[in-house]
Short mmCIF file of C-alpha atoms in Angstrom, two decimals:
data_model
loop_
_atom_site.label_atom_id
_atom_site.label_comp_id
_atom_site.label_asym_id
_atom_site.label_seq_id
_atom_site.Cartn_x
_atom_site.Cartn_y
_atom_site.Cartn_z
CA MET A 1 -19.21 -29.54 24.44
CA GLY A 2 -21.08 -29.22 21.25
CA ASP A 3 -18.23 -26.98 19.86
CA VAL A 4 -18.18 -26.48 16.01
CA HIS A 5 -14.59 -26.60 14.45
CA ILE A 6 -14.27 -24.96 10.90
CA ALA A 7 -10.95 -25.07 9.22
CA ALA A 8 -10.36 -23.13 5.76
CA GLY A 9 -8.49 -25.07 3.08
CA ALA A 10 -8.86 -22.65 0.58
CA GLY A 11 -9.27 -18.45 0.33
CA PHE A 12 -9.69 -18.34 -3.40
CA SER A 13 -10.56 -20.34 -6.59
CA ASN A 14 -6.75 -21.39 -7.33
CA ASP A 15 -5.06 -21.50 -3.59
CA ARG A 16 -2.75 -23.93 -2.73
CA ARG A 17 -3.79 -27.60 -2.68
CA GLU A 18 -1.92 -28.71 0.09
CA LEU A 19 -3.51 -26.30 2.34
CA GLY A 20 -6.69 -28.47 2.33
CA GLU A 21 -4.62 -31.30 3.73
CA ILE A 22 -2.85 -29.13 6.45
CA ALA A 23 -6.23 -27.65 7.63
CA ALA A 24 -7.80 -31.58 7.79
CA GLN A 25 -4.65 -32.52 9.85
CA SER A 26 -5.47 -29.42 12.06
CA LEU A 27 -9.33 -30.54 12.64
CA THR A 28 -7.95 -33.79 13.97
CA LEU A 29 -6.61 -31.95 16.91
CA PHE A 30 -10.13 -30.92 18.01
CA GLU A 31 -12.84 -32.89 19.72
CA GLY A 32 -16.45 -32.10 18.44
CA HIS A 33 -18.23 -31.31 15.16
CA ARG A 34 -15.56 -30.83 12.07
CA TYR A 35 -15.75 -28.95 9.03
CA LEU A 36 -13.67 -28.17 6.30
CA ILE A 37 -14.61 -25.24 3.92
CA PHE A 38 -12.89 -23.74 0.62
CA GLU A 39 -13.96 -20.56 -0.71
CA CYS A 40 -13.60 -20.41 -4.23
CA LEU A 41 -15.47 -17.83 -5.71
CA ALA A 42 -14.63 -13.90 -6.20
CA GLU A 43 -16.34 -11.28 -8.01
CA ARG A 44 -16.27 -13.09 -11.65
CA THR A 45 -15.42 -16.32 -11.15
CA LEU A 46 -18.83 -17.17 -12.04
CA ALA A 47 -18.43 -15.33 -15.39
CA LEU A 48 -15.10 -17.43 -16.03
CA ALA A 49 -16.81 -20.28 -15.09
CA GLN A 50 -19.33 -20.09 -18.24
CA GLY A 51 -18.84 -22.12 -21.37
CA GLU A 52 -17.43 -25.49 -21.95
CA ASP A 53 -13.79 -24.50 -20.54
CA GLY A 54 -14.89 -22.91 -17.74
CA GLN A 55 -17.05 -25.65 -16.73
CA ARG A 56 -13.96 -27.97 -16.93
CA ARG A 57 -11.80 -25.88 -14.91
CA GLN A 58 -14.06 -25.56 -12.45
CA VAL A 59 -14.82 -29.47 -12.03
CA GLU A 60 -10.95 -29.91 -12.18
CA ARG A 61 -10.45 -27.40 -9.28
CA ALA A 62 -13.01 -29.37 -7.02
CA ILE A 63 -11.51 -32.46 -7.53
CA GLY A 64 -7.96 -31.26 -7.19
CA TYR A 65 -8.90 -29.72 -3.74
CA LEU A 66 -10.54 -33.06 -2.63
CA GLU A 67 -7.72 -35.52 -4.07
CA ALA A 68 -5.46 -33.57 -1.66
CA CYS A 69 -7.20 -34.24 1.74
CA ILE A 70 -10.33 -36.67 1.10
CA ASN A 71 -8.49 -39.74 2.90
CA THR A 72 -8.18 -37.47 6.08
CA CYS A 73 -11.57 -36.27 6.07
CA ILE A 74 -12.84 -39.85 5.97
CA LEU A 75 -10.81 -41.07 8.27
CA ASN A 76 -11.79 -38.36 11.02
CA ASN A 77 -15.34 -37.40 9.99
CA ILE A 78 -14.62 -34.24 8.42
CA ARG A 79 -17.35 -32.73 6.60
CA ILE A 80 -16.56 -30.28 3.60
CA ILE A 81 -18.95 -27.55 2.43
CA SER A 82 -17.44 -25.45 -0.55
CA ASN A 83 -18.89 -22.88 -3.29
CA PHE A 84 -16.56 -24.98 -5.58
CA GLY A 85 -19.85 -25.57 -7.21
CA GLY A 86 -19.60 -22.24 -9.13
CA SER A 87 -21.79 -21.93 -11.90
CA ALA A 88 -23.03 -25.60 -12.01
CA PRO A 89 -23.42 -27.22 -7.97
CA LYS A 90 -25.09 -30.19 -9.45
CA GLN A 91 -22.71 -30.93 -12.21
CA VAL A 92 -19.78 -30.71 -10.04
CA ALA A 93 -21.57 -32.45 -7.37
CA GLU A 94 -21.85 -35.54 -10.05
CA ALA A 95 -18.36 -35.23 -10.96
CA ILE A 96 -17.15 -35.47 -7.48
CA ALA A 97 -19.39 -38.38 -7.13
CA GLY A 98 -17.88 -40.03 -10.16
CA PHE A 99 -14.11 -39.10 -8.59
CA LEU A 100 -15.05 -40.89 -5.17
CA LYS A 101 -16.48 -44.05 -7.13
CA GLN A 102 -13.39 -44.42 -9.37
CA HIS A 103 -11.39 -44.46 -5.98
CA ASN A 104 -14.06 -46.67 -4.13
CA LEU A 105 -14.72 -43.97 -1.51
CA ARG A 106 -18.17 -43.45 -0.13
CA ARG A 107 -19.38 -39.83 0.78
CA ARG A 108 -22.94 -38.61 0.54
CA ILE A 109 -22.88 -35.45 -1.57
CA GLY A 110 -25.47 -32.57 -1.46
CA TYR A 111 -25.43 -29.59 -3.40
CA VAL A 112 -27.34 -26.22 -2.86
CA LEU A 113 -29.21 -24.46 -5.69
CA GLY A 114 -31.29 -21.11 -5.69
CA ASP A 115 -28.61 -18.63 -6.44
CA GLU A 116 -28.80 -18.85 -10.38
CA LEU A 117 -31.38 -15.96 -11.87
CA PRO A 118 -32.53 -15.85 -15.41
CA VAL A 119 -30.84 -13.40 -17.77
CA LYS A 120 -33.14 -11.28 -19.86
CA ASP A 121 -32.16 -10.77 -23.42
CA THR A 122 -32.93 -7.23 -23.29
CA GLU A 123 -30.31 -6.57 -20.21
CA HIS A 124 -27.21 -4.79 -21.02
CA ASP A 125 -27.74 -4.97 -24.59
CA GLY A 126 -27.90 -8.72 -24.70
CA ARG A 127 -24.33 -8.74 -23.44
CA ALA A 128 -25.18 -10.17 -20.14
CA ILE A 129 -23.46 -13.79 -19.44
CA SER A 130 -24.88 -14.55 -15.93
CA ARG A 131 -26.64 -13.51 -13.01
CA ASN A 132 -26.56 -14.64 -9.32
CA ALA A 133 -27.64 -13.79 -6.11
CA TYR A 134 -25.89 -13.96 -2.86
CA ILE A 135 -27.81 -16.74 -1.18
CA GLY A 136 -27.78 -17.79 2.41
CA ALA A 137 -26.53 -20.84 4.62
CA HIS A 138 -30.20 -22.21 4.36
CA GLY A 139 -29.71 -24.76 1.60
CA ILE A 140 -26.38 -25.97 3.28
CA VAL A 141 -28.21 -26.69 6.28
CA GLU A 142 -31.26 -28.74 4.42
CA ALA A 143 -28.36 -30.66 2.68
CA LEU A 144 -26.45 -31.69 5.85
CA ASP A 145 -29.91 -32.56 7.45
CA ALA A 146 -30.21 -34.85 4.46
CA GLY A 147 -27.14 -36.43 5.32
CA ALA A 148 -24.52 -34.83 3.03
CA ASP A 149 -20.96 -35.43 3.95
CA ILE A 150 -19.94 -32.95 1.05
CA VAL A 151 -21.80 -29.90 0.58
CA VAL A 152 -21.35 -28.30 -3.00
CA THR A 153 -22.68 -24.83 -3.40
CA GLY A 154 -22.61 -21.99 -6.09
CA ARG A 155 -22.82 -18.44 -5.20
CA VAL A 156 -23.65 -18.46 -1.45
CA ALA A 157 -22.61 -15.61 0.28
CA ASP A 158 -18.54 -16.55 1.57
CA PRO A 159 -19.56 -16.62 5.21
CA SER A 160 -22.51 -18.60 4.72
CA LEU A 161 -20.55 -21.75 4.42
CA VAL A 162 -19.81 -21.74 8.13
CA VAL A 163 -23.04 -20.36 8.96
CA GLY A 164 -24.46 -23.70 7.67
CA ALA A 165 -22.03 -25.81 9.40
CA VAL A 166 -22.79 -23.81 13.02
CA ALA A 167 -26.59 -23.49 12.24
CA PHE A 168 -27.05 -27.38 11.56
CA GLU A 169 -25.17 -28.37 14.63
CA HIS A 170 -26.52 -25.95 17.07
CA GLU A 171 -29.80 -25.97 15.58
CA LEU A 172 -30.14 -22.52 15.28
CA ARG A 173 -33.16 -20.89 14.40
CA TRP A 174 -32.98 -17.94 11.63
CA ILE A 175 -34.18 -15.57 13.95
CA ASP A 176 -30.88 -16.15 16.51
CA TRP A 177 -29.34 -12.96 15.02
CA ASN A 178 -26.56 -12.89 17.49
CA ARG A 179 -25.55 -16.68 17.10
CA LEU A 180 -26.12 -16.11 13.34
CA ALA A 181 -23.73 -13.27 13.65
CA GLN A 182 -21.01 -15.02 15.61
CA ALA A 183 -21.07 -17.92 12.92
CA THR A 184 -20.64 -15.15 10.37
CA LEU A 185 -17.93 -13.72 12.00
CA ALA A 186 -16.14 -16.92 12.08
CA GLY A 187 -16.87 -17.44 8.16
CA HIS A 188 -15.52 -13.88 7.67
CA LEU A 189 -12.05 -14.31 9.69
CA ILE A 190 -11.44 -17.92 7.95
CA GLU A 191 -13.03 -17.41 4.43
CA CYS A 192 -9.83 -15.85 3.04
CA GLY A 193 -7.59 -19.07 4.12
CA THR A 194 -4.37 -18.05 5.28
CA GLN A 195 -5.21 -14.38 5.03
CA VAL A 196 -6.15 -14.36 8.80
CA CYS A 197 -2.89 -16.36 10.12
CA GLY A 198 0.15 -14.72 8.75
CA GLY A 199 -0.44 -14.96 4.77
CA TYR A 200 -0.64 -11.32 3.14
CA PHE A 201 0.66 -9.69 6.41
CA ALA A 202 4.77 -9.70 6.03
CA ASP A 203 6.71 -7.01 6.12
CA THR A 204 9.66 -5.53 7.51
CA GLY A 205 10.11 -4.71 11.46
CA ALA A 206 7.21 -5.47 13.54
CA LYS A 207 5.43 -7.47 10.91
CA GLN A 208 8.04 -10.42 10.27
CA VAL A 209 6.15 -13.92 9.80
CA PRO A 210 7.74 -17.15 10.50
CA GLY A 211 7.17 -20.32 7.95
CA LEU A 212 5.98 -18.36 5.13
CA THR A 213 7.01 -20.97 2.72
CA ARG A 214 4.42 -23.36 4.43
CA LEU A 215 1.83 -21.31 5.97
CA GLY A 216 -1.06 -23.05 8.28
CA ALA A 217 -4.56 -23.25 8.12
CA PRO A 218 -7.00 -21.25 10.27
CA VAL A 219 -9.30 -22.82 12.41
CA ALA A 220 -12.44 -21.17 14.14
CA SER A 221 -14.26 -22.86 17.01
CA VAL A 222 -17.71 -21.66 17.71
CA ALA A 223 -19.25 -22.32 21.10
CA ARG A 224 -22.55 -23.28 21.80
CA GLY A 225 -24.84 -20.75 23.38
CA HIS A 226 -22.90 -17.91 24.06
CA ASP A 227 -20.72 -15.13 21.98
CA ARG A 228 -16.83 -16.61 22.40
CA LEU A 229 -15.14 -17.42 19.27
CA LYS A 230 -11.92 -18.64 18.97
CA ILE A 231 -9.76 -18.66 15.90
CA SER A 232 -6.31 -20.65 16.08
CA LYS A 233 -3.67 -21.98 13.61
CA PRO A 234 -2.43 -25.24 15.27
CA LEU A 235 0.04 -26.50 12.35
CA GLY A 236 1.90 -24.98 9.71
CA GLY A 237 3.84 -21.52 9.25
CA GLY A 238 2.56 -18.09 10.06
CA LEU A 239 1.19 -16.70 12.69
CA LEU A 240 -2.17 -15.84 14.40
CA THR A 241 -2.22 -12.63 16.94
CA THR A 242 -4.73 -9.81 17.33
CA ALA A 243 -3.01 -8.02 14.72
CA THR A 244 -3.36 -10.56 12.04
CA VAL A 245 -6.98 -11.12 13.10
CA THR A 246 -7.81 -7.67 13.34
CA GLU A 247 -6.43 -6.95 9.89
CA GLN A 248 -9.13 -9.70 8.17
CA LEU A 249 -11.43 -8.73 10.85
CA LEU A 250 -11.56 -5.47 8.72
CA TYR A 251 -10.97 -6.57 5.37
CA GLU A 252 -13.42 -5.59 2.83
CA ILE A 253 -15.68 -4.12 5.67
CA HIS A 254 -17.46 -0.75 5.15
CA ASP A 255 -19.59 0.30 8.14
CA PRO A 256 -18.52 -2.12 10.64
CA ALA A 257 -21.81 -1.94 12.48
CA ARG A 258 -23.83 -3.47 9.41
CA TYR A 259 -21.98 -5.95 7.59
CA LEU A 260 -25.01 -7.19 5.27
CA THR A 261 -25.10 -11.10 4.40
CA PRO A 262 -28.21 -12.89 3.50
CA ASP A 263 -28.15 -14.60 6.91
CA VAL A 264 -28.07 -11.74 9.28
CA VAL A 265 -26.76 -7.97 9.61
CA MET A 266 -23.28 -8.36 11.52
CA ASP A 267 -22.06 -5.73 13.87
CA ILE A 268 -18.57 -6.02 14.86
CA SER A 269 -18.47 -2.61 16.38
CA GLY A 270 -18.29 -3.81 19.79
CA VAL A 271 -15.92 -6.92 19.17
CA ALA A 272 -12.88 -7.29 21.50
CA MET A 273 -10.26 -9.73 21.22
CA GLN A 274 -7.52 -11.31 23.47
CA GLN A 275 -4.38 -13.52 22.52
CA THR A 276 -5.38 -16.40 24.52
CA GLY A 277 -2.81 -18.82 23.36
CA ARG A 278 0.08 -19.30 21.00
CA ASN A 279 -1.36 -18.88 17.63
CA GLU A 280 -4.66 -18.35 19.30
CA VAL A 281 -7.02 -15.27 19.67
CA THR A 282 -10.52 -15.26 21.32
CA LEU A 283 -13.40 -12.91 20.20
CA THR A 284 -16.40 -11.49 21.92
CA GLY A 285 -18.87 -8.89 21.71
CA CYS A 286 -20.02 -9.30 17.96
CA VAL A 287 -23.92 -8.92 17.55
CA GLY A 288 -26.30 -9.10 14.78
CA HIS A 289 -29.60 -7.71 13.63
CA ALA A 290 -32.40 -8.70 11.46
CA ARG A 291 -31.18 -9.58 7.80
CA PRO A 292 -32.15 -7.51 5.09
CA ASP A 293 -35.31 -8.56 3.06
CA TRP A 294 -33.04 -8.73 -0.13
CA LEU A 295 -30.39 -9.99 -1.26
CA LYS A 296 -27.65 -9.00 -3.35
CA THR A 297 -27.18 -9.84 -7.05
CA LEU A 298 -24.00 -9.84 -9.42
CA THR A 299 -24.73 -9.76 -13.19
CA CYS A 300 -21.97 -10.48 -15.39
CA VAL A 301 -21.74 -8.37 -18.59
CA ASP A 302 -19.44 -9.04 -21.48
CA GLU A 303 -17.43 -5.77 -21.99
CA GLY A 304 -15.19 -6.75 -24.90
CA TRP A 305 -11.25 -7.11 -24.37
CA ILE A 306 -8.66 -5.72 -22.29
CA GLY A 307 -5.19 -5.61 -24.34
CA GLU A 308 -1.64 -4.93 -22.37
CA ALA A 309 1.43 -4.48 -23.33
CA GLU A 310 4.68 -3.79 -21.64
CA ILE A 311 8.55 -2.86 -22.85
CA SER A 312 11.44 -2.22 -20.61
CA TYR A 313 14.26 0.35 -20.40
CA MET A 314 17.26 0.46 -18.44
CA GLY A 315 20.09 3.04 -17.57
CA ASP A 316 20.12 6.35 -15.83
CA THR A 317 17.81 7.87 -18.84
CA SER A 318 15.34 4.56 -18.56
CA LEU A 319 12.51 7.00 -17.46
CA ASP A 320 13.38 9.47 -20.12
CA ARG A 321 13.27 7.10 -22.52
CA ALA A 322 10.20 5.45 -21.52
CA GLN A 323 8.35 8.84 -20.96
CA MET A 324 9.31 9.39 -24.79
CA ALA A 325 8.17 6.40 -25.95
CA ARG A 326 4.51 7.15 -23.78
CA THR A 327 4.53 10.29 -26.07
CA ILE A 328 4.87 8.44 -29.14
CA LEU A 329 2.41 5.79 -28.32
CA THR A 330 -0.21 8.51 -27.11
CA GLN A 331 0.24 10.38 -30.55
CA ARG A 332 0.12 7.63 -32.78
CA LEU A 333 -3.00 6.18 -31.10
CA GLU A 334 -4.42 9.55 -31.33
CA ASN A 335 -4.28 9.20 -35.09
CA ILE A 336 -5.27 5.55 -35.49
CA ALA A 337 -7.76 5.22 -33.02
CA PRO A 338 -9.03 8.77 -31.32
CA SER A 339 -11.75 7.00 -28.96
CA ALA A 340 -9.25 4.33 -27.55
CA ALA A 341 -7.96 6.04 -24.45
CA PRO A 342 -4.99 4.32 -23.68
CA HIS A 343 -3.96 3.92 -20.04
CA PHE A 344 0.23 4.21 -19.30
CA ASP A 345 2.10 3.19 -16.25
CA ILE A 346 5.54 3.42 -15.73
CA ILE A 347 6.33 0.45 -13.70
CA GLY A 348 9.35 1.10 -11.18
CA ALA A 349 8.67 4.79 -11.22
CA MET A 350 4.51 5.05 -11.07
CA TYR A 351 4.67 7.01 -7.43
CA ASP A 352 8.05 8.46 -8.10
CA GLU A 353 7.07 10.13 -11.68
CA ALA A 354 3.99 11.75 -10.12
CA ASN A 355 5.98 13.38 -7.43
CA ASN A 356 8.75 13.95 -9.31
CA ALA A 357 11.19 12.08 -6.76
CA GLY A 358 13.62 9.06 -7.30
CA HIS A 359 15.73 8.30 -10.08
CA PRO A 360 14.92 4.80 -11.23
CA ARG A 361 17.45 2.68 -13.11
CA ASP A 362 15.08 0.08 -14.85
CA VAL A 363 11.52 0.89 -15.53
CA ARG A 364 8.81 -0.83 -17.26
CA LEU A 365 6.25 1.35 -19.71
CA ARG A 366 2.62 -0.21 -19.91
CA MET A 367 -0.05 0.41 -21.71
CA ALA A 368 -3.73 -1.01 -21.39
CA VAL A 369 -6.61 -0.44 -24.01
CA ALA A 370 -10.16 -1.91 -24.03
CA SER A 371 -12.32 -2.68 -27.10
CA ASN A 372 -15.10 -4.60 -27.69
CA ASP A 373 -13.01 -5.34 -31.01
CA ARG A 374 -10.52 -8.03 -30.57
CA GLU A 375 -8.99 -6.96 -33.63
CA GLN A 376 -8.74 -3.10 -32.96
CA VAL A 377 -7.03 -4.37 -29.46
CA ARG A 378 -4.56 -6.21 -31.33
CA ALA A 379 -4.01 -3.48 -33.67
CA LEU A 380 -3.28 -0.93 -30.80
CA LEU A 381 -0.93 -3.63 -29.11
CA ASP A 382 1.22 -3.69 -32.45
CA GLU A 383 1.96 -0.25 -31.82
CA VAL A 384 4.09 -1.24 -28.82
CA GLU A 385 5.58 -4.10 -30.59
CA ALA A 386 7.00 -1.60 -33.39
CA LEU A 387 8.79 0.22 -30.67
CA TYR A 388 11.39 -2.45 -30.93
CA LEU A 389 13.09 -0.83 -34.13
CA ASN A 390 10.86 2.63 -34.11
CA GLY A 391 11.09 3.55 -30.67
CA PRO A 392 13.75 5.30 -28.22
CA ALA A 393 17.16 3.47 -27.91
CA GLY A 394 17.11 0.14 -25.58
CA GLY A 395 13.62 -1.31 -25.30
CA GLY A 396 13.39 -4.87 -24.83
CA GLY A 397 11.39 -7.36 -23.14
CA ILE A 398 7.98 -6.47 -25.11
CA ARG A 399 4.92 -8.53 -23.88
CA LEU A 400 1.28 -8.59 -25.50
CA ASN A 401 -1.35 -10.29 -23.77
CA ILE A 402 -5.09 -9.94 -24.69
CA SER A 403 -7.93 -11.09 -22.13
CA ALA A 404 -11.69 -11.13 -21.83
CA ARG A 405 -12.95 -8.05 -19.85
CA THR A 406 -16.37 -9.06 -18.14
CA ALA A 407 -17.75 -6.07 -15.94
CA THR A 408 -20.00 -7.08 -12.75
CA VAL A 409 -22.96 -5.06 -12.00
CA ALA A 410 -24.43 -5.24 -8.75
CA GLY A 411 -28.31 -5.28 -8.04
CA THR A 412 -30.75 -6.52 -5.30
CA VAL A 413 -33.71 -9.21 -5.25
CA ARG A 414 -36.33 -10.03 -2.78
CA GLN A 415 -35.51 -13.05 -0.61
CA ASN A 416 -38.11 -15.16 -2.13
CA GLU A 417 -36.75 -14.58 -5.34
CA ALA A 418 -33.55 -16.68 -4.87
CA VAL A 419 -34.36 -19.17 -2.33
CA SER A 420 -31.36 -21.27 -0.87
CA ARG A 421 -32.40 -25.03 -1.46
CA GLY A 422 -30.45 -28.18 -0.43
CA HIS A 423 -30.32 -31.42 -2.17
CA LEU A 424 -29.10 -35.00 -1.84
CA LEU A 425 -27.31 -36.41 -5.02
CA GLU A 426 -29.88 -39.53 -5.92
CA ASP A 427 -27.30 -42.25 -6.54
CA THR A 428 -25.44 -41.16 -3.44
CA PRO A 429 -24.60 -44.40 -0.99
CA MET B 1 11.64 9.72 29.77
CA THR B 2 13.21 11.91 27.78
CA ASP B 3 12.04 12.93 24.54
CA ARG B 4 14.79 12.64 22.11
CA ALA B 5 12.67 13.31 19.12
CA THR B 6 13.39 16.43 17.01
CA ALA B 7 10.47 19.09 17.61
CA GLY B 8 8.40 18.81 14.49
CA GLU B 9 10.07 15.20 13.45
CA MET B 10 7.53 13.29 10.96
CA ILE B 11 7.52 9.66 10.54
CA ALA B 12 5.62 7.34 8.53
CA ILE B 13 1.88 6.02 9.65
CA ARG B 14 3.44 2.52 8.83
CA GLN B 15 5.82 3.18 11.68
CA LEU B 16 2.80 3.10 14.40
CA ALA B 17 0.12 1.04 12.44
CA HIS B 18 -0.38 -1.78 9.99
CA GLY B 19 -3.16 -2.15 7.57
CA ARG B 20 -4.86 -3.98 4.74
CA ALA B 21 -6.83 -2.87 1.45
CA GLY B 22 -9.77 -4.61 0.40
CA ASP B 23 -12.21 -4.18 -2.83
CA LYS B 24 -15.94 -4.35 -3.41
CA GLY B 25 -16.97 -3.02 -6.61
CA ASN B 26 -15.62 0.72 -6.96
CA ARG B 27 -15.03 0.88 -3.29
CA LEU B 28 -11.92 0.38 -1.36
CA ASN B 29 -11.74 0.21 2.04
CA ILE B 30 -8.00 0.37 3.98
CA SER B 31 -7.49 -0.59 7.84
CA VAL B 32 -5.25 1.50 10.05
CA ILE B 33 -4.47 -0.79 13.41
CA ALA B 34 -2.05 0.37 16.06
CA PHE B 35 0.94 -1.60 16.86
CA ASP B 36 0.55 -0.09 20.29
CA ARG B 37 -2.34 1.02 22.03
CA GLN B 38 -0.86 4.02 23.44
CA HIS B 39 -0.21 5.49 20.06
CA PHE B 40 -4.23 4.98 19.13
CA ASP B 41 -5.24 8.37 19.98
CA HIS B 42 -2.22 9.87 18.20
CA LEU B 43 -2.92 8.13 15.27
CA LYS B 44 -6.89 9.15 15.76
CA THR B 45 -5.83 12.90 15.57
CA HIS B 46 -3.38 12.93 12.91
CA VAL B 47 -4.48 10.10 10.22
CA THR B 48 -7.96 11.63 9.04
CA GLU B 49 -10.19 11.68 6.37
CA GLU B 50 -8.24 14.75 5.16
CA LEU B 51 -4.94 12.87 5.18
CA CYS B 52 -6.16 10.08 3.46
CA GLY B 53 -7.71 12.47 0.76
CA GLN B 54 -3.89 13.62 0.39
CA ALA B 55 -2.68 10.29 -0.04
CA PHE B 56 -5.05 9.47 -2.50
CA ALA B 57 -4.38 12.75 -4.59
CA PHE B 58 -3.10 10.75 -7.71
CA SER B 59 -6.91 9.10 -8.05
CA PRO B 60 -9.19 11.00 -5.80
CA PRO B 61 -12.33 9.43 -4.49
CA SER B 62 -15.57 10.84 -4.85
CA GLY B 63 -15.81 10.56 -0.59
CA ILE B 64 -13.97 9.50 2.39
CA THR B 65 -15.42 7.85 5.45
CA ARG B 66 -13.57 7.00 8.46
CA TYR B 67 -14.93 4.64 11.35
CA VAL B 68 -13.24 4.49 14.64
CA LEU B 69 -13.11 1.20 16.57
CA PRO B 70 -11.70 1.94 19.95
CA ASN B 71 -11.91 -1.65 21.18
CA LEU B 72 -9.46 -2.90 18.29
CA ALA B 73 -7.40 0.25 18.35
CA ALA B 74 -8.22 0.50 14.66
CA MET B 75 -9.78 2.56 11.85
CA ASN B 76 -11.19 1.86 8.53
CA PHE B 77 -11.22 4.31 5.97
CA VAL B 78 -13.94 3.98 3.02
CA LEU B 79 -13.09 4.90 -0.16
CA GLU B 80 -15.83 5.75 -3.18
CA ASP B 81 -15.19 5.29 -6.95
CA VAL B 82 -11.49 5.03 -6.78
CA LEU B 83 -10.96 2.37 -8.69
CA ASP B 84 -11.85 3.55 -12.06
CA GLY B 85 -15.08 1.36 -12.10
CA GLY B 86 -14.12 -1.73 -10.14
CA VAL B 87 -11.52 -4.75 -10.58
CA ASN B 88 -13.57 -6.05 -13.55
CA VAL B 89 -13.37 -3.23 -15.83
CA ASN B 90 -10.23 -0.80 -14.89
CA LEU B 91 -7.19 -0.69 -16.99
CA ARG B 92 -4.84 -0.37 -14.04
CA LEU B 93 -1.85 -2.70 -13.10
CA ASP B 94 -3.31 -3.57 -9.69
CA ARG B 95 -6.64 -3.93 -10.95
CA HIS B 96 -8.11 -4.85 -7.12
CA GLY B 97 -6.24 -1.83 -5.78
CA LYS B 98 -4.71 -4.27 -3.51
CA THR B 99 -1.71 -2.39 -3.01
CA LEU B 100 -3.08 0.74 -2.20
CA SER B 101 -2.96 0.20 1.57
CA TYR B 102 0.61 1.43 1.47
CA ALA B 103 -0.50 4.78 -0.28
CA LEU B 104 -1.84 5.84 2.74
CA LEU B 105 0.57 3.74 5.46
CA ASP B 106 3.32 5.62 3.99
CA MET B 107 1.84 9.23 4.69
CA LEU B 108 3.58 11.28 7.28
CA ILE B 109 2.40 12.16 10.56
CA PRO B 110 3.89 13.88 13.48
CA ALA B 111 6.27 11.41 15.85
CA PRO B 112 4.26 11.02 19.05
CA PRO B 113 5.83 11.99 22.16
CA GLY B 114 8.55 9.87 23.21
CA TRP B 115 9.21 8.59 19.82
CA GLY B 116 13.16 9.44 19.98
CA ASP B 117 13.49 6.85 22.78
CA ARG B 118 12.41 4.02 20.52
CA ASP B 119 13.91 1.98 18.32
CA GLN B 120 13.22 1.84 14.33
CA HIS B 121 10.25 -0.39 14.71
CA GLY B 122 8.20 1.76 17.35
CA ARG B 123 9.47 -0.76 20.21
#
């Protein structure tokens, strides 16, 4: 025994809230150590989490996830690990403590710090918003070791959420490269939630997926002491087959022999898998190599604004009229703002137009522009709105949207410059 | 087994394989996974870096690397500089490039021997 079972209750910041409860219910079917993870951070989530509004949203999200599943977790002794701490793990941990207290629930709450790096005023002309290192599982193990039932992290590498649980329960040393790689593989496969068990997979023909309206959650079962890893989907819709697992195995992978994480370099080039049950796949052959002595960093940089505007055309000549409208906009923007470099798509004919094929009867012209000057963006979008009266015949359904543009710039720091450390909240029960 | 496939018949890659696109920064990866292991060698022969380049003629990558994973009957294509600077800055409709797996999967390759005996899903 001694298997560690980890289920995923979210694969991105705004995933279905019910998935956490399905994941927790799934875990009750397993004997051993049980963990629930929520993976909530993408490349720019941390930039969006800055400021008061961003902070409030990330607290609301964390509590939203917990509300849906906390009772099942407490009743069944399921620990929770999540990076929903975002840009402020300690503050989110405190908010969770408040929420639990309000409901007379007792859980010990830990948090992990160390990913946040100082931003220099001189960086990126003073436009840098945040800088974080992708830290490893070390702080999660420290928090669990201190007795935490819920561990709140910021920017730990996605698979490290699972590595933390496995390293703690199996008492891994930080040089057990093959074991760390196996745990990383488990994390990699379930960190996108349903993407491994029928989500993001359905198509016609051989790719039909049952139960798409209520997909189940994946569970990774990590055996102690050898390289067997089981992935299963016990409850809910969807399916888990060697095909769904292979798609997720290669998702966001570059060189399969060198997947770099802060904990280990994972090598999946020799992985083999077998369907070992209905909705159950067993993987073997994952190996690990010494972790890099540096960590990846991501700096979020304010890049002004993106404006998008769209207008629809219908009928046999819809493509011709969308092209006319595009010509009008191109010429007008050349006069008003020669450096604007607008981007155009004709939705409904994007590839047909390039290949001179097809005959769409319903298209939508989209223009996108970017600038540091919000007023300038607004003025350029107004040009699309003016097509109502001044453009080709039969244009309608105009929508305008302006959103902040945040670039992410990758860099590196040495491992000792951003150390993953776990803490226990002070007034925790 | 009689081969009823017309000589020179072309089929879409997606009739033999499935895949998924993933982005990191300005780099995209697309997996191509055989539905049926016995088509893997055929896919390996025809789904090349060159064919992948043709699929992305509308936005040419600065480099394409193919990794072959025989255990999984799969290949992984890594395309460099194909997202106009990456998900957070480009002006595209699909800023992640998530839809682009089908740009490759729709490419035509010769039908494998015996294809005419199969139904439309290759089974």
